[in-house]
mmCIF file of C-alpha atoms (C1' of nucleotides) in Angstrom:
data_model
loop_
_atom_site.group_PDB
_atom_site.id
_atom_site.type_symbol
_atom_site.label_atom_id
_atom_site.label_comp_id
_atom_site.label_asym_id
_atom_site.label_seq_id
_atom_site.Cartn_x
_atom_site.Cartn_y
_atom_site.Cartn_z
ATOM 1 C CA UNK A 3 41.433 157.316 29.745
ATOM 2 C CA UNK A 4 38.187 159.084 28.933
ATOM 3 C CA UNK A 5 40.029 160.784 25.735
ATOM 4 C CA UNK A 6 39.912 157.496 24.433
ATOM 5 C CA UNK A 7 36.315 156.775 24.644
ATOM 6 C CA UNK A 8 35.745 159.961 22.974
ATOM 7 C CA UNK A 9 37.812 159.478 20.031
ATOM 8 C CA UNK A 10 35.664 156.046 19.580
ATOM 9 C CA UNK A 11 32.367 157.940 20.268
ATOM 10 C CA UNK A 12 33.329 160.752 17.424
ATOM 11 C CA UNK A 13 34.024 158.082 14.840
ATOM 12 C CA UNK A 14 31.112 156.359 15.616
ATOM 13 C CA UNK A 15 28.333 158.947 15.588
ATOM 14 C CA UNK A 16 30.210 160.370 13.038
ATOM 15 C CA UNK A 17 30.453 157.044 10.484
ATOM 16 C CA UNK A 18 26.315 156.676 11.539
ATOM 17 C CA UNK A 19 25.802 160.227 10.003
ATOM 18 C CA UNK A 20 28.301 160.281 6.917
ATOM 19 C CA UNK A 21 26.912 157.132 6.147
ATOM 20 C CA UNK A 22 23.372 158.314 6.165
ATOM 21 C CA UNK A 23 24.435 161.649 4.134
ATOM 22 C CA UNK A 24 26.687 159.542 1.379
ATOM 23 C CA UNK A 25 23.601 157.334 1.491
ATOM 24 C CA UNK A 26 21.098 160.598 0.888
ATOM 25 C CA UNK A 27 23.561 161.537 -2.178
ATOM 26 C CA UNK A 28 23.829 158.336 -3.848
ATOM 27 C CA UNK A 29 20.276 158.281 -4.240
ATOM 28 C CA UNK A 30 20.192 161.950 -5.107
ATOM 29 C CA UNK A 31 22.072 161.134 -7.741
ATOM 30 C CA UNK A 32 20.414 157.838 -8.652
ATOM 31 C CA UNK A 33 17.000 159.817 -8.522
ATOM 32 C CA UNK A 34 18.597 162.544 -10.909
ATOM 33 C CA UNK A 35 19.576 160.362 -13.130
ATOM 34 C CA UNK A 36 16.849 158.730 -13.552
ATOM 35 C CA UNK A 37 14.571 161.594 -14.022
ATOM 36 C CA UNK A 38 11.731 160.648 -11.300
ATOM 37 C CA UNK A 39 11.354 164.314 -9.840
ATOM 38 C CA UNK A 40 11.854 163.200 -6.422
ATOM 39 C CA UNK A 41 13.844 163.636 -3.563
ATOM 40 C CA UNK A 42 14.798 160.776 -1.527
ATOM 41 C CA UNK A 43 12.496 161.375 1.270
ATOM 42 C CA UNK A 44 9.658 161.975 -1.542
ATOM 43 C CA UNK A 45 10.746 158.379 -2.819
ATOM 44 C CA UNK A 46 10.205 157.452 0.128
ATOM 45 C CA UNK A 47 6.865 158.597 0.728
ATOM 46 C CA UNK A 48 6.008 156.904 -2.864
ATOM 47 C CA UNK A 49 7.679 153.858 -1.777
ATOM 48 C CA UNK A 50 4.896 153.586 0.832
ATOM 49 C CA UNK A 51 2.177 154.572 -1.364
ATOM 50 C CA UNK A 52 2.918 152.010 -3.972
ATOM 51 C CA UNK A 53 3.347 149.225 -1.422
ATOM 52 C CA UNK A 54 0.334 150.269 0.838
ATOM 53 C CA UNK A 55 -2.152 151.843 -1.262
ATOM 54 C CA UNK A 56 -4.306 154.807 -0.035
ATOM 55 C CA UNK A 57 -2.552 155.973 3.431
ATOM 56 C CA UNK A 58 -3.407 158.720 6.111
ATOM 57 C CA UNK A 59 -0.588 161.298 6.745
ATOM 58 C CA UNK A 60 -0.858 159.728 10.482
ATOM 59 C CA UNK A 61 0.104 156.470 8.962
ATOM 60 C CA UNK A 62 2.281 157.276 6.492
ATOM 61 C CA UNK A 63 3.623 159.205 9.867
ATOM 62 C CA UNK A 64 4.132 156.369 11.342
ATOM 63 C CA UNK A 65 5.869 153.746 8.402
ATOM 64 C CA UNK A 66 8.318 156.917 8.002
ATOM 65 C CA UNK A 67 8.952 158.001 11.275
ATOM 66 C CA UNK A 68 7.908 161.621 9.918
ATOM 67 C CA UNK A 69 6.152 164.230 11.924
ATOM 68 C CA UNK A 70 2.973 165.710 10.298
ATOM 69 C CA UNK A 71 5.729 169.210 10.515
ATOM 70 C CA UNK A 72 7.659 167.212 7.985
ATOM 71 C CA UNK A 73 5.158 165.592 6.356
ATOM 72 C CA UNK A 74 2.706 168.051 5.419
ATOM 73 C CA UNK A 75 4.875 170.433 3.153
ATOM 74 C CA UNK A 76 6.289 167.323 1.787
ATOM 75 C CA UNK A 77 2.861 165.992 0.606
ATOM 76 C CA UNK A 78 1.943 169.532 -1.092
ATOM 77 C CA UNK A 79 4.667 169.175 -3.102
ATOM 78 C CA UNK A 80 4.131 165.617 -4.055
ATOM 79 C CA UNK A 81 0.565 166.991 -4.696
ATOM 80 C CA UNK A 82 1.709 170.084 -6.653
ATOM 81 C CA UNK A 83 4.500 167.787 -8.711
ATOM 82 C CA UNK A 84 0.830 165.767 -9.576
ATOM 83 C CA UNK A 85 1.619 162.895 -8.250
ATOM 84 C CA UNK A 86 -0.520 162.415 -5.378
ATOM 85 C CA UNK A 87 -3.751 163.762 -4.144
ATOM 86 C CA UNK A 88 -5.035 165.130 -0.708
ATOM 87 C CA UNK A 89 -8.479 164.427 0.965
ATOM 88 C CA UNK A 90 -10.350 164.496 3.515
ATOM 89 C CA UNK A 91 -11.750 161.384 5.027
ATOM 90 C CA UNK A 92 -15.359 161.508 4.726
ATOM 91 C CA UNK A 93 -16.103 158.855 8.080
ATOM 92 C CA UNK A 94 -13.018 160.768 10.025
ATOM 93 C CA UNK A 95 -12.779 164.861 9.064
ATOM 94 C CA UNK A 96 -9.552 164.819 11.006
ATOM 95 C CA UNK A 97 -7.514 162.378 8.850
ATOM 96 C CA UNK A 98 -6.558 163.321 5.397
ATOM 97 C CA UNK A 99 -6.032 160.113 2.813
ATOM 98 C CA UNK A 100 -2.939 160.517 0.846
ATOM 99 C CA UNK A 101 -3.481 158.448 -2.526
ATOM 100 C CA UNK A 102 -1.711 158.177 -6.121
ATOM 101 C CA UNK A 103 -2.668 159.902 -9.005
ATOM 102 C CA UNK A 104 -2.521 157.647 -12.175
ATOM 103 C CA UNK A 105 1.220 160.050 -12.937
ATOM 104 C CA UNK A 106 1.835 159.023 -9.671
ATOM 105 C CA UNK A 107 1.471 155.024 -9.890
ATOM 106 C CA UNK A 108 2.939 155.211 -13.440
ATOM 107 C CA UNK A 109 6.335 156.103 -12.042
ATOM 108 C CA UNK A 110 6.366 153.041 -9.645
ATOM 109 C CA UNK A 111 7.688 151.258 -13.012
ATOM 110 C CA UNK A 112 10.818 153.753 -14.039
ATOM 111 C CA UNK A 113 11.340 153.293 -9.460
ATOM 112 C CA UNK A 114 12.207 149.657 -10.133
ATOM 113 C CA UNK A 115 15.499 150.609 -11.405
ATOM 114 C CA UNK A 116 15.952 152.398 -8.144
ATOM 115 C CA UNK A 117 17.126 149.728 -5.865
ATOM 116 C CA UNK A 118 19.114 147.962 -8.330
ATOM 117 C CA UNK A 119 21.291 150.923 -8.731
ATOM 118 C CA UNK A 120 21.668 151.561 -5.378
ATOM 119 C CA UNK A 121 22.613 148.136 -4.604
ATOM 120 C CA UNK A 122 25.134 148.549 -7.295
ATOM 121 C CA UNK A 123 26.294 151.702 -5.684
ATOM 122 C CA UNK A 124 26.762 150.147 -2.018
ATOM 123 C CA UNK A 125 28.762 147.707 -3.147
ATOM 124 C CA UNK A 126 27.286 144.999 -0.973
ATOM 125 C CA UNK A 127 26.320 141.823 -1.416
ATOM 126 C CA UNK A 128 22.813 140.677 -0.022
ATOM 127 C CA UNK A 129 24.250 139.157 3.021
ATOM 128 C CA UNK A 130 25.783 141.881 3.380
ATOM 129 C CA UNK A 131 23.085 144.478 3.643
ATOM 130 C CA UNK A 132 20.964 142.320 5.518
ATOM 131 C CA UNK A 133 23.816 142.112 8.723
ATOM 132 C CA UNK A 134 23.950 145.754 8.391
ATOM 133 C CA UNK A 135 20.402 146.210 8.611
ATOM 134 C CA UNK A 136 19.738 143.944 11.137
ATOM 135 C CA UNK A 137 22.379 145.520 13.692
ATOM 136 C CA UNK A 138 21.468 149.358 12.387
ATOM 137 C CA UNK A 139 17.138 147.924 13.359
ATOM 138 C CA UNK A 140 18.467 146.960 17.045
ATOM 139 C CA UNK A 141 20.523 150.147 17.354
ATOM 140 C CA UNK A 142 17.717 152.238 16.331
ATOM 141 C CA UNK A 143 15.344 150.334 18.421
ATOM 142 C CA UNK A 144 17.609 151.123 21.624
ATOM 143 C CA UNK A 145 18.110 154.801 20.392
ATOM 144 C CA UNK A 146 14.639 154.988 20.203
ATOM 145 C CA UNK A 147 14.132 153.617 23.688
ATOM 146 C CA UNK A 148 16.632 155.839 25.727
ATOM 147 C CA UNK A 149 14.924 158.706 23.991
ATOM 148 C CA UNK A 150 11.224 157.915 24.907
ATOM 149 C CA UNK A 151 13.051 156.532 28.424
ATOM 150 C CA UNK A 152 14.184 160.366 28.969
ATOM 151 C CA UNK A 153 17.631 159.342 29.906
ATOM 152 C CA UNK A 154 19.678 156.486 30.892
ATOM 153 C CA UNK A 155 17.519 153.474 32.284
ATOM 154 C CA UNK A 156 17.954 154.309 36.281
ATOM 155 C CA UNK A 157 18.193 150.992 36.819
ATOM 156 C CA UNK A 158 15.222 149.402 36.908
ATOM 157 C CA UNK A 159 12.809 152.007 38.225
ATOM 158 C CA UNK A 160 8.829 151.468 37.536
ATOM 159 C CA UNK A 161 8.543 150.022 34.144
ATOM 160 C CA UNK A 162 5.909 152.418 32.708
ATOM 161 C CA UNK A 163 8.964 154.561 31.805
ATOM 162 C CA UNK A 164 7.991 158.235 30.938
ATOM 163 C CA UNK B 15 10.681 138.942 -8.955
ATOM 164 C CA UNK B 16 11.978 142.692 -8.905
ATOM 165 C CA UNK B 17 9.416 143.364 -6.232
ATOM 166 C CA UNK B 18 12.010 141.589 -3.491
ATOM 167 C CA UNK B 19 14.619 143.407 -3.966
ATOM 168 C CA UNK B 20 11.924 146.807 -3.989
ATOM 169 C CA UNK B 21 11.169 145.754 -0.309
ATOM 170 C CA UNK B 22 15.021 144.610 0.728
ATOM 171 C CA UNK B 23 16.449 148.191 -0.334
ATOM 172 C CA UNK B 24 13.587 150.033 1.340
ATOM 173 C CA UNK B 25 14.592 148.628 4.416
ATOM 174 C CA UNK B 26 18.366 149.103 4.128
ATOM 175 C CA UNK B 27 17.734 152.832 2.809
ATOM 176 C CA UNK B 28 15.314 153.200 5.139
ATOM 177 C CA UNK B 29 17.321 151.783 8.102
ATOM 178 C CA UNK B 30 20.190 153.822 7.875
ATOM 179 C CA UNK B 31 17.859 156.291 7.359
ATOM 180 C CA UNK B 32 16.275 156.113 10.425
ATOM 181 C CA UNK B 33 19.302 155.054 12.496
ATOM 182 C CA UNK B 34 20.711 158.357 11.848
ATOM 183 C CA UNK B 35 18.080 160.271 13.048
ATOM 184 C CA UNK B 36 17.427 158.377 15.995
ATOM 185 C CA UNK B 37 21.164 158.684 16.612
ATOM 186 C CA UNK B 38 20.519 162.719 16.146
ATOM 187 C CA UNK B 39 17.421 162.715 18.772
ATOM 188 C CA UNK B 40 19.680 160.582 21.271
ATOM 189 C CA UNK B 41 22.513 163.271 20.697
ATOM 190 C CA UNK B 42 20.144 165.877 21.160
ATOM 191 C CA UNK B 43 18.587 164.282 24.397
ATOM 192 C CA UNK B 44 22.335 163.918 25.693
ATOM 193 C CA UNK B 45 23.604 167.582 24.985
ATOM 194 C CA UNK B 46 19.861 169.421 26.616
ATOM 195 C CA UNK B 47 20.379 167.354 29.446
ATOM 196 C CA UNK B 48 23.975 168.231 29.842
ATOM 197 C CA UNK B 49 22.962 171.494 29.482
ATOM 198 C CA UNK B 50 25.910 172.347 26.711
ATOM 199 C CA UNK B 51 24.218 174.368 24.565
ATOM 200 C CA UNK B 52 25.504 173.045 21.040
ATOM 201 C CA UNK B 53 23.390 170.722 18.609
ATOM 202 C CA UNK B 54 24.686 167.921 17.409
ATOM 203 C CA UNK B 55 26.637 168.526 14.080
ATOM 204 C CA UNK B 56 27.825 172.157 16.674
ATOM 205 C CA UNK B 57 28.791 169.276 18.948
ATOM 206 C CA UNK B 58 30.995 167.291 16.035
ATOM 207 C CA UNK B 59 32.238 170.601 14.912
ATOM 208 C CA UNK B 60 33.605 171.677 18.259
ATOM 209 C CA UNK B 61 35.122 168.274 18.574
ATOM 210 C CA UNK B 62 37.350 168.616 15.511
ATOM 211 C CA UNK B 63 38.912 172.429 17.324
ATOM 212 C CA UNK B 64 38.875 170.330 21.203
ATOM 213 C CA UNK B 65 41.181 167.685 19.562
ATOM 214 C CA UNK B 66 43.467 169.902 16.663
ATOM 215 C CA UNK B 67 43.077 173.036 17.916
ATOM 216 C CA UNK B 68 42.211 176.213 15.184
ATOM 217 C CA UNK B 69 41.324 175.083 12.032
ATOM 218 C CA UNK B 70 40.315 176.778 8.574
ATOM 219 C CA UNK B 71 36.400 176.545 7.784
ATOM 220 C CA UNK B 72 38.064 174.626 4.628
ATOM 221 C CA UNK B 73 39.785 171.907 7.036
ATOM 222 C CA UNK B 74 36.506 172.015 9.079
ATOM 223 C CA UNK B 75 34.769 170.938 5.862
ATOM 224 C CA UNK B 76 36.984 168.025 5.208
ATOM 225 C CA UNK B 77 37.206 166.866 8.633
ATOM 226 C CA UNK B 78 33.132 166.617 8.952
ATOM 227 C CA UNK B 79 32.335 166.516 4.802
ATOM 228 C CA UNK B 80 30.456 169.946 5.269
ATOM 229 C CA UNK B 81 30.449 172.410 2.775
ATOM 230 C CA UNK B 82 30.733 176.266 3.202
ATOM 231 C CA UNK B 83 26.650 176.702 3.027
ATOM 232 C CA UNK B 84 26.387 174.680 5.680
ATOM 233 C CA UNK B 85 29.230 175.396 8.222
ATOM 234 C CA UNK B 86 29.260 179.242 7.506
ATOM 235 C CA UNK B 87 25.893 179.620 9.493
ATOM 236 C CA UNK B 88 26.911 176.595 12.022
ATOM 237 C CA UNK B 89 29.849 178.568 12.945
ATOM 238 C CA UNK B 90 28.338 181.974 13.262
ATOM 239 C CA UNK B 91 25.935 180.342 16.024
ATOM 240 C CA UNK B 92 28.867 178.877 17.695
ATOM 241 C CA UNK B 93 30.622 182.638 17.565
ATOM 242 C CA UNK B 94 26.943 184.346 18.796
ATOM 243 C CA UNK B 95 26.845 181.933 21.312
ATOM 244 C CA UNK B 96 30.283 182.614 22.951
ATOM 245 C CA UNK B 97 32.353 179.103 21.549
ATOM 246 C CA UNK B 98 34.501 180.438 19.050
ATOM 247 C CA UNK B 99 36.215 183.165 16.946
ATOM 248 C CA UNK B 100 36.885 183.748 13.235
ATOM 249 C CA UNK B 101 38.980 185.973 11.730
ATOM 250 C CA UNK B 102 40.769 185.739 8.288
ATOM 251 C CA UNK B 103 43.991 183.988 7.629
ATOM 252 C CA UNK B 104 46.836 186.980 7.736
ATOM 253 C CA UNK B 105 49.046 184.318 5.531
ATOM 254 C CA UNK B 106 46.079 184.069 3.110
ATOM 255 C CA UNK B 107 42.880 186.338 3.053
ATOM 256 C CA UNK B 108 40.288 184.323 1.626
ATOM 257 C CA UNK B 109 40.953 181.317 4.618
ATOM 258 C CA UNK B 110 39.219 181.787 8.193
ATOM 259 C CA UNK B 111 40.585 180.296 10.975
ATOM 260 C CA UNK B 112 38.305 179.428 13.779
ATOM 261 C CA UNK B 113 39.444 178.833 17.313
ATOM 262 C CA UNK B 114 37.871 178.121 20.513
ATOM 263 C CA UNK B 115 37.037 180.895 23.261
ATOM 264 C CA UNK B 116 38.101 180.203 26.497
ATOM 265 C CA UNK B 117 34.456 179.234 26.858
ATOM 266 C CA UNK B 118 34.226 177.124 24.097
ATOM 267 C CA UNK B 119 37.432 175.150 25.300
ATOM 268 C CA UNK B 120 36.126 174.745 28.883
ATOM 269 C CA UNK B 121 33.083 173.434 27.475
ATOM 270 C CA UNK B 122 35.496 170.336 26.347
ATOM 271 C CA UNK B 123 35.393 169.102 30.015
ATOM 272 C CA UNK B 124 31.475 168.903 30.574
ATOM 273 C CA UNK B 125 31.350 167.237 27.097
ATOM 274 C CA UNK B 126 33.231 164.504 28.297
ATOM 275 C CA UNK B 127 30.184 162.929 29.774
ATOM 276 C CA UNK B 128 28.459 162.742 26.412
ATOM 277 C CA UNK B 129 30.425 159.568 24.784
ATOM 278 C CA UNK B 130 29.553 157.894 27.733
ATOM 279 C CA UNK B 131 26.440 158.708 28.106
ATOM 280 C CA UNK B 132 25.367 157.766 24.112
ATOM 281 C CA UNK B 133 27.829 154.525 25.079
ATOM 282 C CA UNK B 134 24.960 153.807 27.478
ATOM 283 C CA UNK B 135 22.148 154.518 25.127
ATOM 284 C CA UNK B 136 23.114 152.511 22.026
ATOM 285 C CA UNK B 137 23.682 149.188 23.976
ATOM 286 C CA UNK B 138 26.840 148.210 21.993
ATOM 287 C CA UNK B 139 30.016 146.479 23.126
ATOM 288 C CA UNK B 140 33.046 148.159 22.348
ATOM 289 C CA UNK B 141 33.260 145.477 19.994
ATOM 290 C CA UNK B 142 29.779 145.640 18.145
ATOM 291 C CA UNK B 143 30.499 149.745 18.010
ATOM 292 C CA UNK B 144 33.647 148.939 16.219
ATOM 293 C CA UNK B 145 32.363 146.461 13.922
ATOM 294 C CA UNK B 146 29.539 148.454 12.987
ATOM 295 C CA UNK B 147 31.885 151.569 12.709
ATOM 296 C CA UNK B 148 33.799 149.355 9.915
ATOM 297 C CA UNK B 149 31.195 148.122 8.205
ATOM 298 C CA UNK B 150 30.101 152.000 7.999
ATOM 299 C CA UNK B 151 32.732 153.475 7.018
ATOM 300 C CA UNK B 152 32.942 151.079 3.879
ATOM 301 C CA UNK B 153 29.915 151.651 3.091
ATOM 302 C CA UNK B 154 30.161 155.291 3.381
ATOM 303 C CA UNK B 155 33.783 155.116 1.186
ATOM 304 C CA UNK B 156 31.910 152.804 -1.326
ATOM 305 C CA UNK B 157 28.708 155.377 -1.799
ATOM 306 C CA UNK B 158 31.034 158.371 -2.152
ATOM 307 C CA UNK B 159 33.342 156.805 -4.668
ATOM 308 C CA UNK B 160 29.702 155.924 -6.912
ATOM 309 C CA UNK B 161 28.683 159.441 -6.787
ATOM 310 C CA UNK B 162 31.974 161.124 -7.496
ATOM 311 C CA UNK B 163 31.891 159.230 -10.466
ATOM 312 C CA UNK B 164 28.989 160.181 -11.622
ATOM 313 C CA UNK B 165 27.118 156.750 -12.072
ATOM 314 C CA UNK B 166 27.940 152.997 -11.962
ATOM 315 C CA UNK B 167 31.267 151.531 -12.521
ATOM 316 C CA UNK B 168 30.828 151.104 -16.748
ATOM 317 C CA UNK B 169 33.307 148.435 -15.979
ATOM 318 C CA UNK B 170 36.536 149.917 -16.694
ATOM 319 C CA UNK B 171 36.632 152.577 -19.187
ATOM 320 C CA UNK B 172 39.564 154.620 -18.851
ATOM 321 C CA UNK B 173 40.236 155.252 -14.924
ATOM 322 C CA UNK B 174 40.085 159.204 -14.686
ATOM 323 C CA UNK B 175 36.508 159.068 -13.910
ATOM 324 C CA UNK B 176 34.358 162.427 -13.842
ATOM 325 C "C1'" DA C 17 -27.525 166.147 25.159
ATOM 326 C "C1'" DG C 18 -23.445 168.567 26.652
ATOM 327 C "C1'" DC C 19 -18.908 169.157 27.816
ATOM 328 C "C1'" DA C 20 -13.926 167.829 28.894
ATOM 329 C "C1'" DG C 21 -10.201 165.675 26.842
ATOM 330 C "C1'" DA C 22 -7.891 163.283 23.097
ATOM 331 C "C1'" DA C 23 -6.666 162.795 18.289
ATOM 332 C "C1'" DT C 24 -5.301 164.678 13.760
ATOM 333 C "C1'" DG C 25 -3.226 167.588 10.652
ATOM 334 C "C1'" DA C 26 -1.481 172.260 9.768
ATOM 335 C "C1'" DT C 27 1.474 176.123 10.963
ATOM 336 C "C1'" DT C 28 5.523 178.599 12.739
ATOM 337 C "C1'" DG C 29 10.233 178.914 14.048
ATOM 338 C "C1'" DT C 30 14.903 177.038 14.262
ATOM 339 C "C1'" DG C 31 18.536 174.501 12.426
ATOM 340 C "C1'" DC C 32 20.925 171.209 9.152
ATOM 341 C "C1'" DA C 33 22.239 170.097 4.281
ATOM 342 C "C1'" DC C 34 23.174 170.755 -0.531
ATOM 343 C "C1'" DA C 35 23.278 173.166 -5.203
ATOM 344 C "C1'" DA C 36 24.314 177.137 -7.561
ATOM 345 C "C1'" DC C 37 26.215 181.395 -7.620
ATOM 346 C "C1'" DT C 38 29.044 185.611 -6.042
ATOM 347 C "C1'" DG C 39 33.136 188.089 -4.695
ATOM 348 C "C1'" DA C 40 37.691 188.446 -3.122
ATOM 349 C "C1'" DA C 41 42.328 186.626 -3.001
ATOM 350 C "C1'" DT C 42 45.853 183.653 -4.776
ATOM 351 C "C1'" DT C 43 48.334 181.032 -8.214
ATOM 352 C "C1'" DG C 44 49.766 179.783 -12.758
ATOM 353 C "C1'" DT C 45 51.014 180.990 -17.450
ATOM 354 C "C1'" DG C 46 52.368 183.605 -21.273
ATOM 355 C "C1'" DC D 28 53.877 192.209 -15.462
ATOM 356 C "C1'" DA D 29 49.095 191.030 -17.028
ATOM 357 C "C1'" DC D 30 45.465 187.981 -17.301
ATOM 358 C "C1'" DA D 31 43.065 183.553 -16.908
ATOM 359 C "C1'" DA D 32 42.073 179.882 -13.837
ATOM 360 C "C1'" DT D 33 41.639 178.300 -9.246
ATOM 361 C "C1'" DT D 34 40.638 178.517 -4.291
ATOM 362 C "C1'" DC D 35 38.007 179.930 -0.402
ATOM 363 C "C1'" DA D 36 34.210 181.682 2.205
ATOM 364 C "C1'" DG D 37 29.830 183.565 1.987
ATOM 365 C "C1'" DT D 38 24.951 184.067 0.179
ATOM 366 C "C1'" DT D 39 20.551 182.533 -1.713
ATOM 367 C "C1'" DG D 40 17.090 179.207 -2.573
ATOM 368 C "C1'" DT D 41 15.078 174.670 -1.780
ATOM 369 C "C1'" DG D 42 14.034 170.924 1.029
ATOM 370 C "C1'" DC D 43 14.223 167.875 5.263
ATOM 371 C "C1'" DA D 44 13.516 167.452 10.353
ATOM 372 C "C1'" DC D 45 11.833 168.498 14.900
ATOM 373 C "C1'" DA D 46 9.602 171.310 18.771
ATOM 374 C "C1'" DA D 47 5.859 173.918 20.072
ATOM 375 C "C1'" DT D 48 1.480 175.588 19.244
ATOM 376 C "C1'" DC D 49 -3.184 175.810 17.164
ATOM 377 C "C1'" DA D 50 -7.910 174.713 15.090
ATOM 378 C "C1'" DT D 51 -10.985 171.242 14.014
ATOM 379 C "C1'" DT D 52 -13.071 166.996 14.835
ATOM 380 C "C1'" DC D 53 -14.084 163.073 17.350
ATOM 381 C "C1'" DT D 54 -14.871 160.300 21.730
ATOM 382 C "C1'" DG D 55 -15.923 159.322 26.470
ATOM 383 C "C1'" DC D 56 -18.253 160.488 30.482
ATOM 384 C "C1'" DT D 57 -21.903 162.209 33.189
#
DNA sequence: AGCAGAATGATTGTGCACAACTGAATTGTG
DNA sequence: CACAATTCAGTTGTGCACAATCATTCTGCT
């Protein structure tokens, strides 16, 4: 029966997005605790920063999966909280260069704790998380591709997609 | 070195992260080309009245682990738009009940495409949807359990918690 | 050189999500 | 019964996320 299918569906778009919002609290709360003055996209955002060095917003964009409409508030706030700075490139005048303020690299150290409490908090062991990555990577990959697709795959039509 | 573990949890975080959203854009996709009307989280929301019928905001709450900020705005879209009612409790004033339209339950039938339809776009058997909806849900249980305590476990002090 | 088109980031508008607080109604306790 | 504590929904403020649109800058083409 189709009532069936959608009893599976709801539990599984649901557990996707309670997991992502339980996920979005524990590091609220890991964040909070340890005093960073960041939310857990910001951390994110630093996470790049400190790995990567000096990034545009397009590529910091792109590592995040973040639209500039996200991105740009987001930055002026890391910017106003001091811990990175905003410029212009000089070679490109489009692109603005997103890089750490001394403040800003400083934290990286009190961030190591970060992921050790979190991995606390999941409860999971390192096998663990890496099977659940590795089958939430391909799921998002084939999201992704039904979305930029523009629907279900039509067979197979062209091969250009879009 | 700490650094490993820096990069592992950025890509757990991050992939749940991102699995979510791309699970929101897919929903999205789905629901515009269905024509429904109703975002996702209106979409989960209108599941939980299709499948118990009229249900206090409160129950709503539980059902999708939404709190009043966010479902009293949710729900007056879903009344502007025609899918449901709300009126108080007679038994007890401060509950609202909210209960489909005729609209809003005809709208059930149309949905029914939708689970099949994200069934297509995530590429998973019945069995890897199930698997992953386990390993989810622990996960989700696991994270809530850390932050309703407050903090890591502190092995076992005395077992109230808070 | 000059112009059409693309690339880049910002802005605006809508909606989701949570924290903190408010106000009304109910329940518990003395 | 009276009063404190609790429950429930709503409101306000902050922040994330995406769609659509815009201005500026760069690039390719003639």
């Amino acid at each position: 029966m189709g009532t069936d299918h959608l009893v599976l569906d709801r539990q599984l778009c649901f557990a996707v997005h309670a997991a992502s919002r339980a996920f979005d609290a524990a590091y609220r709360q890991v964040l909070r605790d340890l005093d960073l003055g960041l939310t857990y996209p910001q951390y994110l955002a630093m996470m790049v920063l400190w790995e990567r060095g000096p990034v545009t917003v397009k590529e910091l964009g792109l590592a995040l999966r973040l639209d500039s409409g996200t991105l740009s508030p987001l930055l002026k706030r890391l910017e106003a909280a001091g811990h990175v700075r905003r410029e212009r490139s000089a070679a490109d005048e489009r692109s603005v260069i997103v890089r750490l303020t001394p403040a800003g690299a400083a934290l990286r150290e009190r961030a190591q704790q970060v992921p050790l409490a979190i991995g606390r908090a999941t409860g999971l062991t390192r096998d663990g998380a890496m099977a659940l990555h590795g089958m939430l990577g391909e799921l998002t990959a084939t999201l992704d591709a039904y979305v930029s697709r523009g629907g279900p795959a039509e067979d197979q039509a062209g091969g250009t997609g879009r």
